[in-house]
């Protein structure tokens, strides 16, 4: 009955697992390859998830490429950074979300009117730094 069925299932699972195991003769580079491919898979998922934000930013840069101060596409750039950060640096992304929502609710997207410094610039720098460390920073130049 049920006991025979579960034993047979366990045996099949064990056979599948043993066929997936690496041979002892394979080098440790096989493990490194797995790590890189898993990292590559994550990058593909994140790129797919953030594709819309990134393409909007690229189109903005094309349209306003001659913009002298380069500030026309800052909001879209921050959106791209935030999208990537949600997957690679979730704590920093959450801090940025909190800061941004507070700034919008208070009507203070410009934190300092005299210097024209924008709100959440510190969180944006942290997101960039984290993405650079993770080697996941998209080309935003």
PDB file of C-alpha atoms in Angstrom:
ATOM      1  CA  UNK A   1       0.000   0.000   0.000  1.00  0.00           C
ATOM      2  CA  UNK A   2       1.193   3.383   1.029  1.00  0.00           C
ATOM      3  CA  UNK A   3       4.495   2.269   2.609  1.00  0.00           C
ATOM      4  CA  UNK A   4       5.665   0.537  -0.590  1.00  0.00           C
ATOM      5  CA  UNK A   5       4.768   3.580  -2.667  1.00  0.00           C
ATOM      6  CA  UNK A   6       6.756   5.981  -0.445  1.00  0.00           C
ATOM      7  CA  UNK A   7       9.797   3.628  -0.423  1.00  0.00           C
ATOM      8  CA  UNK A   8       9.703   3.432  -4.199  1.00  0.00           C
ATOM      9  CA  UNK A   9       9.489   7.258  -4.399  1.00  0.00           C
ATOM     10  CA  UNK A  10      12.456   7.604  -2.039  1.00  0.00           C
ATOM     11  CA  UNK A  11      14.480   5.186  -4.138  1.00  0.00           C
ATOM     12  CA  UNK A  12      13.672   7.110  -7.342  1.00  0.00           C
ATOM     13  CA  UNK A  13      14.628  10.413  -5.692  1.00  0.00           C
ATOM     14  CA  UNK A  14      17.904   8.896  -4.477  1.00  0.00           C
ATOM     15  CA  UNK A  15      18.706   7.640  -7.990  1.00  0.00           C
ATOM     16  CA  UNK A  16      18.004  11.080  -9.483  1.00  0.00           C
ATOM     17  CA  UNK A  17      20.164  12.778  -6.889  1.00  0.00           C
ATOM     18  CA  UNK A  18      23.072  10.383  -7.409  1.00  0.00           C
ATOM     19  CA  UNK A  19      22.962  10.969 -11.168  1.00  0.00           C
ATOM     20  CA  UNK A  20      23.195  14.734 -10.554  1.00  0.00           C
ATOM     21  CA  UNK A  21      26.164  14.501  -8.176  1.00  0.00           C
ATOM     22  CA  UNK A  22      29.594  15.424  -9.446  1.00  0.00           C
ATOM     23  CA  UNK A  23      32.176  12.698  -9.908  1.00  0.00           C
ATOM     24  CA  UNK A  24      35.059  12.779  -7.446  1.00  0.00           C
ATOM     25  CA  UNK A  25      37.445  13.082 -10.387  1.00  0.00           C
ATOM     26  CA  UNK A  26      35.950  16.404 -11.541  1.00  0.00           C
ATOM     27  CA  UNK A  27      37.865  19.447 -10.457  1.00  0.00           C
ATOM     28  CA  UNK A  28      36.668  22.042  -7.998  1.00  0.00           C
ATOM     29  CA  UNK A  29      36.170  24.346 -10.992  1.00  0.00           C
ATOM     30  CA  UNK A  30      32.877  22.543 -11.593  1.00  0.00           C
ATOM     31  CA  UNK A  31      31.546  24.025  -8.394  1.00  0.00           C
ATOM     32  CA  UNK A  32      32.812  27.440  -9.388  1.00  0.00           C
ATOM     33  CA  UNK A  33      31.072  27.071 -12.749  1.00  0.00           C
ATOM     34  CA  UNK A  34      27.817  26.306 -10.940  1.00  0.00           C
ATOM     35  CA  UNK A  35      28.235  29.415  -8.786  1.00  0.00           C
ATOM     36  CA  UNK A  36      28.844  31.600 -11.850  1.00  0.00           C
ATOM     37  CA  UNK A  37      25.887  30.135 -13.731  1.00  0.00           C
ATOM     38  CA  UNK A  38      23.612  30.651 -10.720  1.00  0.00           C
ATOM     39  CA  UNK A  39      24.861  34.232 -10.556  1.00  0.00           C
ATOM     40  CA  UNK A  40      24.240  34.585 -14.285  1.00  0.00           C
ATOM     41  CA  UNK A  41      20.714  33.252 -13.893  1.00  0.00           C
ATOM     42  CA  UNK A  42      20.013  35.840 -11.203  1.00  0.00           C
ATOM     43  CA  UNK A  43      21.372  38.586 -13.446  1.00  0.00           C
ATOM     44  CA  UNK A  44      19.090  37.442 -16.275  1.00  0.00           C
ATOM     45  CA  UNK A  45      16.052  37.468 -13.964  1.00  0.00           C
ATOM     46  CA  UNK A  46      16.877  40.931 -12.642  1.00  0.00           C
ATOM     47  CA  UNK A  47      17.554  42.313 -16.132  1.00  0.00           C
ATOM     48  CA  UNK A  48      14.218  40.960 -17.306  1.00  0.00           C
ATOM     49  CA  UNK A  49      12.409  42.408 -14.285  1.00  0.00           C
ATOM     50  CA  UNK A  50      14.010  45.850 -14.685  1.00  0.00           C
ATOM     51  CA  UNK A  51      13.926  45.975 -18.482  1.00  0.00           C
ATOM     52  CA  UNK A  52      11.055  48.471 -18.700  1.00  0.00           C
ATOM     53  CA  UNK A  53      12.670  50.928 -16.271  1.00  0.00           C
ATOM     54  CA  UNK A  54      16.031  50.599 -17.989  1.00  0.00           C
ATOM     55  CA  UNK A  55      14.658  51.091 -21.509  1.00  0.00           C
ATOM     56  CA  UNK A  56      12.726  54.183 -20.349  1.00  0.00           C
ATOM     57  CA  UNK A  57      15.982  55.580 -18.948  1.00  0.00           C
ATOM     58  CA  UNK A  58      17.906  54.813 -22.152  1.00  0.00           C
ATOM     59  CA  UNK A  59      15.199  56.474 -24.276  1.00  0.00           C
ATOM     60  CA  UNK A  60      15.285  59.517 -22.012  1.00  0.00           C
ATOM     61  CA  UNK A  61      19.066  59.754 -22.373  1.00  0.00           C
ATOM     62  CA  UNK A  62      18.699  59.563 -26.155  1.00  0.00           C
ATOM     63  CA  UNK A  63      16.021  62.261 -26.193  1.00  0.00           C
ATOM     64  CA  UNK A  64      17.805  64.622 -23.777  1.00  0.00           C
ATOM     65  CA  UNK A  65      21.374  63.669 -24.632  1.00  0.00           C
ATOM     66  CA  UNK A  66      22.304  67.289 -25.292  1.00  0.00           C
ATOM     67  CA  UNK A  67      21.004  68.350 -21.870  1.00  0.00           C
ATOM     68  CA  UNK A  68      23.795  70.448 -20.345  1.00  0.00           C
ATOM     69  CA  UNK A  69      23.426  69.510 -16.691  1.00  0.00           C
ATOM     70  CA  UNK A  70      22.294  65.914 -17.283  1.00  0.00           C
ATOM     71  CA  UNK A  71      19.472  66.147 -14.737  1.00  0.00           C
ATOM     72  CA  UNK A  72      16.568  65.439 -17.111  1.00  0.00           C
ATOM     73  CA  UNK A  73      16.652  61.670 -16.566  1.00  0.00           C
ATOM     74  CA  UNK A  74      17.671  61.512 -12.891  1.00  0.00           C
ATOM     75  CA  UNK A  75      14.311  60.187 -11.691  1.00  0.00           C
ATOM     76  CA  UNK A  76      14.408  57.352 -14.233  1.00  0.00           C
ATOM     77  CA  UNK A  77      18.019  56.610 -13.328  1.00  0.00           C
ATOM     78  CA  UNK A  78      17.053  56.332  -9.665  1.00  0.00           C
ATOM     79  CA  UNK A  79      14.176  54.060 -10.639  1.00  0.00           C
ATOM     80  CA  UNK A  80      16.611  51.732 -12.440  1.00  0.00           C
ATOM     81  CA  UNK A  81      18.988  51.735  -9.460  1.00  0.00           C
ATOM     82  CA  UNK A  82      16.083  50.971  -7.133  1.00  0.00           C
ATOM     83  CA  UNK A  83      14.830  48.111  -9.309  1.00  0.00           C
ATOM     84  CA  UNK A  84      18.254  46.440  -9.386  1.00  0.00           C
ATOM     85  CA  UNK A  85      18.827  47.132  -5.688  1.00  0.00           C
ATOM     86  CA  UNK A  86      15.630  45.325  -4.693  1.00  0.00           C
ATOM     87  CA  UNK A  87      17.255  42.093  -5.870  1.00  0.00           C
ATOM     88  CA  UNK A  88      20.860  42.694  -4.797  1.00  0.00           C
ATOM     89  CA  UNK A  89      20.671  45.070  -1.809  1.00  0.00           C
ATOM     90  CA  UNK A  90      17.169  44.806  -0.383  1.00  0.00           C
ATOM     91  CA  UNK A  91      17.912  46.660   2.878  1.00  0.00           C
ATOM     92  CA  UNK A  92      19.278  49.705   1.062  1.00  0.00           C
ATOM     93  CA  UNK A  93      16.391  49.602  -1.426  1.00  0.00           C
ATOM     94  CA  UNK A  94      13.932  49.598   1.477  1.00  0.00           C
ATOM     95  CA  UNK A  95      15.709  52.576   3.051  1.00  0.00           C
ATOM     96  CA  UNK A  96      15.451  54.439  -0.267  1.00  0.00           C
ATOM     97  CA  UNK A  97      11.731  53.621  -0.556  1.00  0.00           C
ATOM     98  CA  UNK A  98      11.119  54.922   2.956  1.00  0.00           C
ATOM     99  CA  UNK A  99      13.079  58.110   2.285  1.00  0.00           C
ATOM    100  CA  UNK A 100      11.401  58.717  -1.074  1.00  0.00           C
ATOM    101  CA  UNK A 101       7.876  58.234   0.281  1.00  0.00           C
ATOM    102  CA  UNK A 102       8.606  60.599   3.175  1.00  0.00           C
ATOM    103  CA  UNK A 103       9.981  63.204   0.762  1.00  0.00           C
ATOM    104  CA  UNK A 104       6.937  62.945  -1.514  1.00  0.00           C
ATOM    105  CA  UNK A 105       4.472  63.064   1.380  1.00  0.00           C
ATOM    106  CA  UNK A 106       6.172  66.129   2.811  1.00  0.00           C
ATOM    107  CA  UNK A 107       6.488  67.758  -0.607  1.00  0.00           C
ATOM    108  CA  UNK A 108      10.264  67.952  -0.300  1.00  0.00           C
ATOM    109  CA  UNK A 109      11.889  66.219  -3.228  1.00  0.00           C
ATOM    110  CA  UNK A 110      14.509  68.962  -2.999  1.00  0.00           C
ATOM    111  CA  UNK A 111      15.975  68.461   0.462  1.00  0.00           C
ATOM    112  CA  UNK A 112      17.976  71.680   0.405  1.00  0.00           C
ATOM    113  CA  UNK A 113      16.640  74.575  -1.652  1.00  0.00           C
ATOM    114  CA  UNK A 114      19.897  76.573  -1.395  1.00  0.00           C
ATOM    115  CA  UNK A 115      22.183  73.827  -2.720  1.00  0.00           C
ATOM    116  CA  UNK A 116      19.456  72.226  -4.916  1.00  0.00           C
ATOM    117  CA  UNK A 117      20.414  68.877  -3.357  1.00  0.00           C
ATOM    118  CA  UNK A 118      17.735  66.259  -3.843  1.00  0.00           C
ATOM    119  CA  UNK A 119      16.210  64.163  -1.098  1.00  0.00           C
ATOM    120  CA  UNK A 120      17.544  60.624  -0.633  1.00  0.00           C
ATOM    121  CA  UNK A 121      20.855  61.352  -2.391  1.00  0.00           C
ATOM    122  CA  UNK A 122      22.666  59.403   0.342  1.00  0.00           C
ATOM    123  CA  UNK A 123      20.513  56.302  -0.266  1.00  0.00           C
ATOM    124  CA  UNK A 124      21.109  56.621  -4.005  1.00  0.00           C
ATOM    125  CA  UNK A 125      24.880  56.648  -3.429  1.00  0.00           C
ATOM    126  CA  UNK A 126      24.535  53.588  -1.189  1.00  0.00           C
ATOM    127  CA  UNK A 127      22.534  51.731  -3.865  1.00  0.00           C
ATOM    128  CA  UNK A 128      25.225  52.523  -6.460  1.00  0.00           C
ATOM    129  CA  UNK A 129      27.981  51.392  -4.121  1.00  0.00           C
ATOM    130  CA  UNK A 130      26.191  48.146  -3.278  1.00  0.00           C
ATOM    131  CA  UNK A 131      25.480  47.347  -6.928  1.00  0.00           C
ATOM    132  CA  UNK A 132      29.115  48.026  -7.843  1.00  0.00           C
ATOM    133  CA  UNK A 133      30.216  45.663  -5.082  1.00  0.00           C
ATOM    134  CA  UNK A 134      27.807  43.007  -6.392  1.00  0.00           C
ATOM    135  CA  UNK A 135      29.035  43.725  -9.941  1.00  0.00           C
ATOM    136  CA  UNK A 136      25.437  44.285 -10.957  1.00  0.00           C
ATOM    137  CA  UNK A 137      25.421  47.992 -11.733  1.00  0.00           C
ATOM    138  CA  UNK A 138      23.777  48.504 -15.127  1.00  0.00           C
ATOM    139  CA  UNK A 139      25.467  50.888 -17.586  1.00  0.00           C
ATOM    140  CA  UNK A 140      23.974  54.261 -16.647  1.00  0.00           C
ATOM    141  CA  UNK A 141      26.501  56.662 -18.198  1.00  0.00           C
TER     142      UNK A 141
END
